[in-house]
Coordinates of C-alpha atoms and ligand atoms in Angstrom, one line a residue:
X1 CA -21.1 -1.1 -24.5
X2 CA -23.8 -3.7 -25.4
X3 CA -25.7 -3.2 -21.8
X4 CA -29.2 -4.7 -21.8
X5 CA -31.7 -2.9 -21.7
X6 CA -33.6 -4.1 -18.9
X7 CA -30.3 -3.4 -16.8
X8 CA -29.5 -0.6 -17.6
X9 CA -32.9 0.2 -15.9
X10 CA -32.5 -1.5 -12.4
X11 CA -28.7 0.1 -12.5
X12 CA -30.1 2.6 -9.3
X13 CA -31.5 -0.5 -7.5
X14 CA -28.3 -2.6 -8.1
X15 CA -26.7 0.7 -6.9
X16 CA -28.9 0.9 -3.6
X17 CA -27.8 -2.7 -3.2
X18 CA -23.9 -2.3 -3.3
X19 CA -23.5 0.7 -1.2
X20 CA -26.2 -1.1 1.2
X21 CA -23.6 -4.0 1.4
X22 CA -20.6 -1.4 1.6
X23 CA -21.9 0.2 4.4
X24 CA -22.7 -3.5 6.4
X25 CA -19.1 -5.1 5.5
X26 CA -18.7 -8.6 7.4
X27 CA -15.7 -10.3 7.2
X28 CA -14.7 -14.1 6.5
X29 CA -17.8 -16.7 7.4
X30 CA -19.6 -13.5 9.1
X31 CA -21.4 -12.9 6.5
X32 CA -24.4 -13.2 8.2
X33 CA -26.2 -10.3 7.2
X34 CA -25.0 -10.2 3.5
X35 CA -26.0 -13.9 3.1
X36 CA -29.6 -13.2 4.5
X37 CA -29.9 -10.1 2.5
X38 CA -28.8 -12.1 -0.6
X39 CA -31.3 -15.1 0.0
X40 CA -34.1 -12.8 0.5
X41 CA -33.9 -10.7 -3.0
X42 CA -32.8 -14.0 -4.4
X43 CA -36.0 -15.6 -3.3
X44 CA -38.3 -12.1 -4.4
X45 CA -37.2 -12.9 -7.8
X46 CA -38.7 -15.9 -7.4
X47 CA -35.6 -18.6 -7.4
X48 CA -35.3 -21.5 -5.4
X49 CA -33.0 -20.6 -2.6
X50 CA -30.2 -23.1 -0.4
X51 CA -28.4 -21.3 2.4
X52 CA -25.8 -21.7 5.0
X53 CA -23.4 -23.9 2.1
X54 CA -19.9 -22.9 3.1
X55 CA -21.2 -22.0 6.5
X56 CA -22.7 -18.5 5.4
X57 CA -22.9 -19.4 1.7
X58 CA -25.8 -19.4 -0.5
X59 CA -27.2 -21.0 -3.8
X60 CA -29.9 -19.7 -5.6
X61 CA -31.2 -21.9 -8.7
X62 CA -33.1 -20.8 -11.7
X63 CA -34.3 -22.6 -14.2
X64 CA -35.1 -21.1 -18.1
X65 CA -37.8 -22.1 -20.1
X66 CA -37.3 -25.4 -22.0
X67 CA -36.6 -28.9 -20.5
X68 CA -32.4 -28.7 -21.4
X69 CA -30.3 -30.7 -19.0
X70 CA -27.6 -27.6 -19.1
X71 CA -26.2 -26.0 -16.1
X72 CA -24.2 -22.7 -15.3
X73 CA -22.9 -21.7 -12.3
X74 CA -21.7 -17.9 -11.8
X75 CA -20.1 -17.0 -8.5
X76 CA -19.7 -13.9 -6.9
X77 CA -17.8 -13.8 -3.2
X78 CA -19.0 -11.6 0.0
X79 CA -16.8 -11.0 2.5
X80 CA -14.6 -7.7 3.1
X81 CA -11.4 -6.6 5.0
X82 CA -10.4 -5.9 8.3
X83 CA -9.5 -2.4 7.7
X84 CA -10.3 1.3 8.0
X85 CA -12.4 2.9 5.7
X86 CA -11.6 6.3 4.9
X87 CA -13.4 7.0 2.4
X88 CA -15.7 10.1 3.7
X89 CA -19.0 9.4 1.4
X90 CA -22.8 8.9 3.2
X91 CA -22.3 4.6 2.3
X92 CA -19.2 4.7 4.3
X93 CA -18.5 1.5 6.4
X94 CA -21.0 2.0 9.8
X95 CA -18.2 -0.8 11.2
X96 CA -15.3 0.3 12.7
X97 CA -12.2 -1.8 11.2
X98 CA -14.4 -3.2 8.8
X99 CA -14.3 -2.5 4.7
X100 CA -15.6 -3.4 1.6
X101 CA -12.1 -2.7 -0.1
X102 CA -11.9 -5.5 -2.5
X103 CA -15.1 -5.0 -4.3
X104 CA -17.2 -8.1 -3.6
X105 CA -20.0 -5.7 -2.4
X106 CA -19.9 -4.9 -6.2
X107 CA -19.3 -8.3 -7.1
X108 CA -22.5 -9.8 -5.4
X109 CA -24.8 -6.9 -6.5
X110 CA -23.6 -7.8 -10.0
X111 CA -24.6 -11.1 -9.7
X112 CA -28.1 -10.3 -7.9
X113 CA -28.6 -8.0 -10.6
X114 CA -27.8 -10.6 -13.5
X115 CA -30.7 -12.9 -11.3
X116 CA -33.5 -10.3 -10.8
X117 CA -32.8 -9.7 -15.1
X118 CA -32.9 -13.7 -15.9
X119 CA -35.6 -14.9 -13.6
X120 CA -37.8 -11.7 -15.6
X121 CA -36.6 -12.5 -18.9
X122 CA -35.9 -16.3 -18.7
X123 CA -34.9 -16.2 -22.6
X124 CA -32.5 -19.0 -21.7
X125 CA -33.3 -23.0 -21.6
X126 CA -31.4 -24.9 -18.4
X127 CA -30.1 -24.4 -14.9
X128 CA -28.5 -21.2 -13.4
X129 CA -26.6 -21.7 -10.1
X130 CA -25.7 -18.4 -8.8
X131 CA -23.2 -19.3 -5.8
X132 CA -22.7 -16.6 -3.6
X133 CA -19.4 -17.8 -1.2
X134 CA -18.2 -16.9 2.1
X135 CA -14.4 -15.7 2.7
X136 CA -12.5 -15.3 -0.2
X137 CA -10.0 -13.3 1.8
X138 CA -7.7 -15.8 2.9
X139 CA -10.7 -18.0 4.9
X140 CA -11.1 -20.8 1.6
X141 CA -14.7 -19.8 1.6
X142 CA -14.6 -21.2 -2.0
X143 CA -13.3 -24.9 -0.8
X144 CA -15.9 -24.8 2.0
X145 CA -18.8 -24.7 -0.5
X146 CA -17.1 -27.5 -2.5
X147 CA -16.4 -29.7 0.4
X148 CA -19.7 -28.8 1.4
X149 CA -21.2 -30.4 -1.9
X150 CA -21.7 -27.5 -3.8
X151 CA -20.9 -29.3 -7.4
X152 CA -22.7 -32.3 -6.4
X153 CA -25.7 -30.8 -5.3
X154 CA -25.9 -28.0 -8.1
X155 CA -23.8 -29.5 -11.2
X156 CA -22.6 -27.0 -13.1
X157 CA -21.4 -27.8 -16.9
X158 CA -19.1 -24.5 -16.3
X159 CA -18.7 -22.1 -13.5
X160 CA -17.6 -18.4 -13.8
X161 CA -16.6 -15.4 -11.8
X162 CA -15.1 -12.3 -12.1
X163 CA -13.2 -9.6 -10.2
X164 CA -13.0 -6.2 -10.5
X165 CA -9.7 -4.1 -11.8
X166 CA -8.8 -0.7 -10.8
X167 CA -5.5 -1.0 -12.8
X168 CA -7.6 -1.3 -16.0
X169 CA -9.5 1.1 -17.8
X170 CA -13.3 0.7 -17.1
X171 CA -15.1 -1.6 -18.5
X172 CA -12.1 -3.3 -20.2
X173 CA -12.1 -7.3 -19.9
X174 CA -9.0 -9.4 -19.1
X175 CA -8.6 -13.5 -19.4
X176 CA -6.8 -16.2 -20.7
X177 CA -6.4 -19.6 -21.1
X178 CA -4.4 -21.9 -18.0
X179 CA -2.9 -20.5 -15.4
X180 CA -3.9 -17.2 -14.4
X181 CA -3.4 -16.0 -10.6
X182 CA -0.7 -17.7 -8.3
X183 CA -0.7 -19.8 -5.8
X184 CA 0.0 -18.8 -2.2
X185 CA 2.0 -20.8 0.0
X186 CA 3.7 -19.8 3.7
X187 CA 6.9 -20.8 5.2
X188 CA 7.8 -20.3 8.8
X189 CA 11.7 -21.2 9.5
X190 CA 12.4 -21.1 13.1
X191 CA 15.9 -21.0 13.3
X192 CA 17.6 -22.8 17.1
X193 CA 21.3 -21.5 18.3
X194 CA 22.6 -21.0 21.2
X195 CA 22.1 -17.8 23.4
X196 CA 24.9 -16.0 25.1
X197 CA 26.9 -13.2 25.8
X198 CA 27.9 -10.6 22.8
X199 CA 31.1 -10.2 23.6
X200 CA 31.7 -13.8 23.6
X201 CA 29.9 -15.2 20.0
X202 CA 32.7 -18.2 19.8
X203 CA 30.5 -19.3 23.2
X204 CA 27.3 -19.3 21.0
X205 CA 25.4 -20.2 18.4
X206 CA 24.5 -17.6 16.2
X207 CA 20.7 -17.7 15.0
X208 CA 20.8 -14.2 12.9
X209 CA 24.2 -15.2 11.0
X210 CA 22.4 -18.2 10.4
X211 CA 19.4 -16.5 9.7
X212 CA 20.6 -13.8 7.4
X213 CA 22.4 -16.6 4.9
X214 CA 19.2 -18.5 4.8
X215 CA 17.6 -15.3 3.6
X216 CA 20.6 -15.0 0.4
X217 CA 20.3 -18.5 -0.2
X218 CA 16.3 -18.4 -0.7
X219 CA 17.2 -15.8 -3.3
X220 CA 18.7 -18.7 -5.1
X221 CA 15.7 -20.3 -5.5
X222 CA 13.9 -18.1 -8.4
X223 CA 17.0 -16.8 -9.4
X224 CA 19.3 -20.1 -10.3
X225 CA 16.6 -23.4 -9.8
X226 CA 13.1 -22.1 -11.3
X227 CA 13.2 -21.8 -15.1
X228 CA 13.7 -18.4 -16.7
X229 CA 9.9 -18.6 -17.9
X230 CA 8.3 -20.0 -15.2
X231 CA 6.8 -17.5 -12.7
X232 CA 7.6 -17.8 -8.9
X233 CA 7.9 -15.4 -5.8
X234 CA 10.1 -16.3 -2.6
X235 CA 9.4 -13.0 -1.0
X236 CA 10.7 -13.3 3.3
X237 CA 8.0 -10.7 4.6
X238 CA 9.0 -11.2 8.0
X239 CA 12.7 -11.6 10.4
X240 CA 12.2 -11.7 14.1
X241 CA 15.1 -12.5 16.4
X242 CA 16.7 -10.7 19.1
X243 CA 15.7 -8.7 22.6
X244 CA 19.2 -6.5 23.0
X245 CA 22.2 -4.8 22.0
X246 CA 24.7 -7.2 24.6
X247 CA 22.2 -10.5 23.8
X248 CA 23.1 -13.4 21.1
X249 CA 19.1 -14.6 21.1
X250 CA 18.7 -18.1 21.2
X251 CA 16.2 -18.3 17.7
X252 CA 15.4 -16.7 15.2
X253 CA 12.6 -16.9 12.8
X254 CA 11.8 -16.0 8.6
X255 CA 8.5 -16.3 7.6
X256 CA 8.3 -16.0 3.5
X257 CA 5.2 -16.0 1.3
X258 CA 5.8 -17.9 -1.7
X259 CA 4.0 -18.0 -5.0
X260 CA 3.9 -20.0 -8.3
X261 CA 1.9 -20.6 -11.2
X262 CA 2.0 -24.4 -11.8
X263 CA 1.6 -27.6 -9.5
X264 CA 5.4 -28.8 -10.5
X265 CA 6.8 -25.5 -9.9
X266 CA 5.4 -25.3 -6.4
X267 CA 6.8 -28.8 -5.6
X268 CA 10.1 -28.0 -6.9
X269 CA 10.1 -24.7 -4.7
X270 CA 8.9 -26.3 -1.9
X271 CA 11.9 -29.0 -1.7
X272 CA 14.4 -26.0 -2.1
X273 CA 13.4 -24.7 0.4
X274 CA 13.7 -27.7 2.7
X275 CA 16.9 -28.3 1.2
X276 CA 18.4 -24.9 1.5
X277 CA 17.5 -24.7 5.4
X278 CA 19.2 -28.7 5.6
X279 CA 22.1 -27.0 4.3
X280 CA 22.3 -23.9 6.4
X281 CA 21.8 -25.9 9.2
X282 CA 24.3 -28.2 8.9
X283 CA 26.9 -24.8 8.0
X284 CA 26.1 -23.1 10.8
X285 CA 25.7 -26.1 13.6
X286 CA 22.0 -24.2 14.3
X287 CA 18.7 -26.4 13.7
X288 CA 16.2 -25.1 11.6
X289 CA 12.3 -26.1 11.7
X290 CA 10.3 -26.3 8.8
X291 CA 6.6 -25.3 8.8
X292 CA 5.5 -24.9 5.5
X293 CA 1.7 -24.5 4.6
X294 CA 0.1 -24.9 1.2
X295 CA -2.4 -22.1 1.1
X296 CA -4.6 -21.5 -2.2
X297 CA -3.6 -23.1 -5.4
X298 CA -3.0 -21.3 -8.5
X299 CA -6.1 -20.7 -10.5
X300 CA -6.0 -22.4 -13.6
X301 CA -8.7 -21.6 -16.5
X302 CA -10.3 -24.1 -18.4
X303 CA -9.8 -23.6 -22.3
X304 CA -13.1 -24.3 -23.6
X305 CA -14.8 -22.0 -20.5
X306 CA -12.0 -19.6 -21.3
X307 CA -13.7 -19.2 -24.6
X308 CA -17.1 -18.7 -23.5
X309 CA -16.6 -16.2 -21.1
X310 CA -14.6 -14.2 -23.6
X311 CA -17.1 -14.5 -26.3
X312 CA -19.8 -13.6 -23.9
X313 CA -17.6 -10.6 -22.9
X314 CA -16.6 -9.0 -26.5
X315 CA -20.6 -9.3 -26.7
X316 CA -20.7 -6.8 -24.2
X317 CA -17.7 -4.7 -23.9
X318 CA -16.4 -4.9 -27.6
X319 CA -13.7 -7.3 -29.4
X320 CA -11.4 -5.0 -28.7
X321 CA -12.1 -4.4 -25.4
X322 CA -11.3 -7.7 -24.1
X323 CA -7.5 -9.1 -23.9
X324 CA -7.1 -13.1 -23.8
X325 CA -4.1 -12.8 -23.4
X326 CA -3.2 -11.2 -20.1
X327 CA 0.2 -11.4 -18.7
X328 CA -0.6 -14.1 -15.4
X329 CA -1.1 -12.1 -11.6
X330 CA 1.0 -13.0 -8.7
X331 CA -2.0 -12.6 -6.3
X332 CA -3.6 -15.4 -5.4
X333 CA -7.7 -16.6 -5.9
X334 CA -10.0 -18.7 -4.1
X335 CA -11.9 -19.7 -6.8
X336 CA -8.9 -21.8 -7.7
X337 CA -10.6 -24.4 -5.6
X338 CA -14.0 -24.4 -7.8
X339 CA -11.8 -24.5 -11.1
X340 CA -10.5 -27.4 -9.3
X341 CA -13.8 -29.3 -9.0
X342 CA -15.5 -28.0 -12.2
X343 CA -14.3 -27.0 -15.7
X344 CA -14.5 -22.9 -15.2
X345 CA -12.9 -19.4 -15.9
X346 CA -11.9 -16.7 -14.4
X347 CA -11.8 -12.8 -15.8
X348 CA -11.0 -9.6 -14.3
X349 CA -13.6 -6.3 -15.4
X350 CA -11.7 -3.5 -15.7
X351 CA -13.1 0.0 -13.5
X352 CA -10.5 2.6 -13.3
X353 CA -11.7 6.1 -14.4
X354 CA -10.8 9.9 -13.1
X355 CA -12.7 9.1 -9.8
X356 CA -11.8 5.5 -9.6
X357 CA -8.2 5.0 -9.2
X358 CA -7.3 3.7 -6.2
X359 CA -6.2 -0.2 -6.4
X360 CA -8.1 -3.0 -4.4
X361 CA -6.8 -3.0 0.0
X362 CA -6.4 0.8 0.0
X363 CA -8.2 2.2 2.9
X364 CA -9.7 5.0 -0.1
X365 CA -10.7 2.5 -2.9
X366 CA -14.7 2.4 -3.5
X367 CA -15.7 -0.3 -5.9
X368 CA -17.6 1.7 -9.4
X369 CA -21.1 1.4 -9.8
X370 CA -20.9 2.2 -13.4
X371 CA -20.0 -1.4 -14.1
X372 CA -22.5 -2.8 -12.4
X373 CA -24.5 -3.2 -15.9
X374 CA -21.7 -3.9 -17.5
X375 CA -20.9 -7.1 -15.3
X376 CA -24.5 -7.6 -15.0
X377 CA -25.2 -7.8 -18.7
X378 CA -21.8 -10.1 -19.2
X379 CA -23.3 -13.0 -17.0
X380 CA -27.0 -12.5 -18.8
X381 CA -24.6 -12.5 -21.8
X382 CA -22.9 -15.5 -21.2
X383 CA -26.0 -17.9 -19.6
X384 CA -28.2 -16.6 -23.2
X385 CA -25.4 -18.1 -25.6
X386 CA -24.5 -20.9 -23.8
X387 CA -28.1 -21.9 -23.1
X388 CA -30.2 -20.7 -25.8
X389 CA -33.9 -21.6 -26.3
X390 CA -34.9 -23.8 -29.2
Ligands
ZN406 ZN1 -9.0 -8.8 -1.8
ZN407 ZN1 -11.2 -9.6 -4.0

């Protein structure tokens, strides 16, 4: 590990900061707290600081020494979960129902950490943005700062984040080029029959036969219309219908979460769909209603800013510590919408050790502090080769 100097030394006070931010989780555009606490050590380090972007969002702009037209922006996100924490430790969420269990506590002391070491050092010559965002836990925090002018008023040649890994070994780097997390749409079918008696079905219309066929036939759609390389998820995560034993209900409803990797395979998924519940419909005399929401798209890196961050990465962690060629994640990424506005890249820092093990969402996962430096010294990294003095 290549980890500067300088932060290796505020490592405790980056420390402080996390479980501070663990203990005070706020969840999606309540980040009320966090964003304050953020603008104020942003502002101590001397950066020129814009709040409430995004809602609770903050920007905080440094420039380097030198009179270079060249921008960065790194991002880290700020919200946390509606869950219980059961973790036992003295930084234990003070909120009931409230946890830090994806890491952006880590994530944003990181990226204040990387800010208090370049506004000292300044050994860089153009603009850092460091964009702090709001809700990336299903809220679209990320597409609130960008409608909210985020690239306009702070352009950014490239834009970077990162996420933490429990599934990799610490401070191990993954990336690559193009699509790399999914996208993540919903689909609620609300299937109409006819009510009635059990013991007289010929006098209904069944919703659940119905129902259940639509379920096989979605199968269908990875399995027999999706190529064999293309990646895509029709998962049905939820079948409601029915109140009793003697009772043919009158609807019944699938709600699937479905997931793809490319714009043309989410259009082609999406017609399926509408197609399949057409033809269902029409076989089984029922009528089916089609709600189908486009949630976040798939996050897609940019191959010149896939590059970068990689470079800047084997700086730190080692060449062969960093794989640019990681298999593509089914989860989904709100900084999708920022790679959508701005050439960028994505990367996931590995931090699974013997007391680390637990993946993000588990009501026992605690984000590691020993790669604060590491992800610290990767953004320092990355803004000092991209931007050097003349
Ligand atoms: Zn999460
Ligand atoms: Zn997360």
């Amino acid at each position: 590990m290549a980890i500067y100097n300088r932060i290796a030394e505020i490592h405790e006070e980056m420390q402080v900061w996390r479980r501070d931010i663990h203990q005070h989780p706020e969840l999606c555009f309540e980040e009320q707290r966090t964003a304050e606490i953020v603008a104020e050590k942003l502002k101590s380090f001397g950066l020129e600081v814009h709040e409430g972007i995004g809602i609770t969002g903050v920007v905080g702009v440094l420039k380097g020494q030198g009179n270079s037209t060249r921008s960065i922006g790194i991002r880290a996100d700020m919200d946390a979960l509606p869950m219980q924490e059961l973790n036992e430790f003295d930084y234990k969420s003070l909120i009931d129902g409230k946890m830090h269990a994806c890491g952006h506590d880590g994530h944003t002391a990181i990226l204040l950490g990387a800010a208090k070491y370049l506004a000292e050092s300044r050994n860089f010559d153009g603009t850092v943005n460091f964009i702090f965002q709001p809700a990336e836990e299903g809220g679209g925090g990320g597409d609130a700062m960008v409608k909210d002018g985020l690239f306009e008023r702070f352009p950014c040649d490239g834009v970077y984040g990162l996420h933490n890994q429990p599934g990799m070994p610490r401070g191990t780097v993954n990336i690559r080029s193009g699509p790399l997390m999914a996208s993540a749409d919903t689909a609620v079918l609300i299937i109409k029959g006819k009510g009635g008696h059990a013991g007289y079905p010929h006098l209904t219309i069944d919703p659940i036969a119905a129902a259940v066929q639509l379920h096989v036939a979605l199968q269908t759609i990875v399995a027999r219309n999706v190529g064999p390389v293309d990646n895509a998820v029709v998962s049905v995560t939820m079948f409601e219908a029915g109140s009793g034993s003697n009772i043919i209900p009158q609807d019944a409803k699938l709600t699937a979460s479905i997931r793809t990797m490319t714009a043309e395979v989410r259009d082609l998924v999406e017609k399926r769909v509408r197609e399949i519940c057409t033809g269902i419909a029409q076989t089984h005399g029922v009528e089916i209603i089609v709600d189908y929401t486009r949630g976040y798209p798939s996050t897609v890196n940019h191959e010149k800013e896939t590059y970068i961050a990689a470079k800047a990465a084997a700086e730190v962690v080692g060449p062969a510590n960093v794989d640019t060629n990681t298999p593509v994640r089914m989860g989904s990424e709100d900084f999708a919408y920022m790679l959508q506005a701005c050439p960028g890249a994505y990367m996931f820092l590995g931090t699974q050790d013997d007391t680390h093990f637990h993946s993000v969402h588990h009501p026992e996962y605690d984000f590691n502090d020993e790669v604060l430096s590491i992800g610290a010294s990767l953004w320092a990294k990355l803004v000092e080769q991209q931007m050097p003095r003349s």
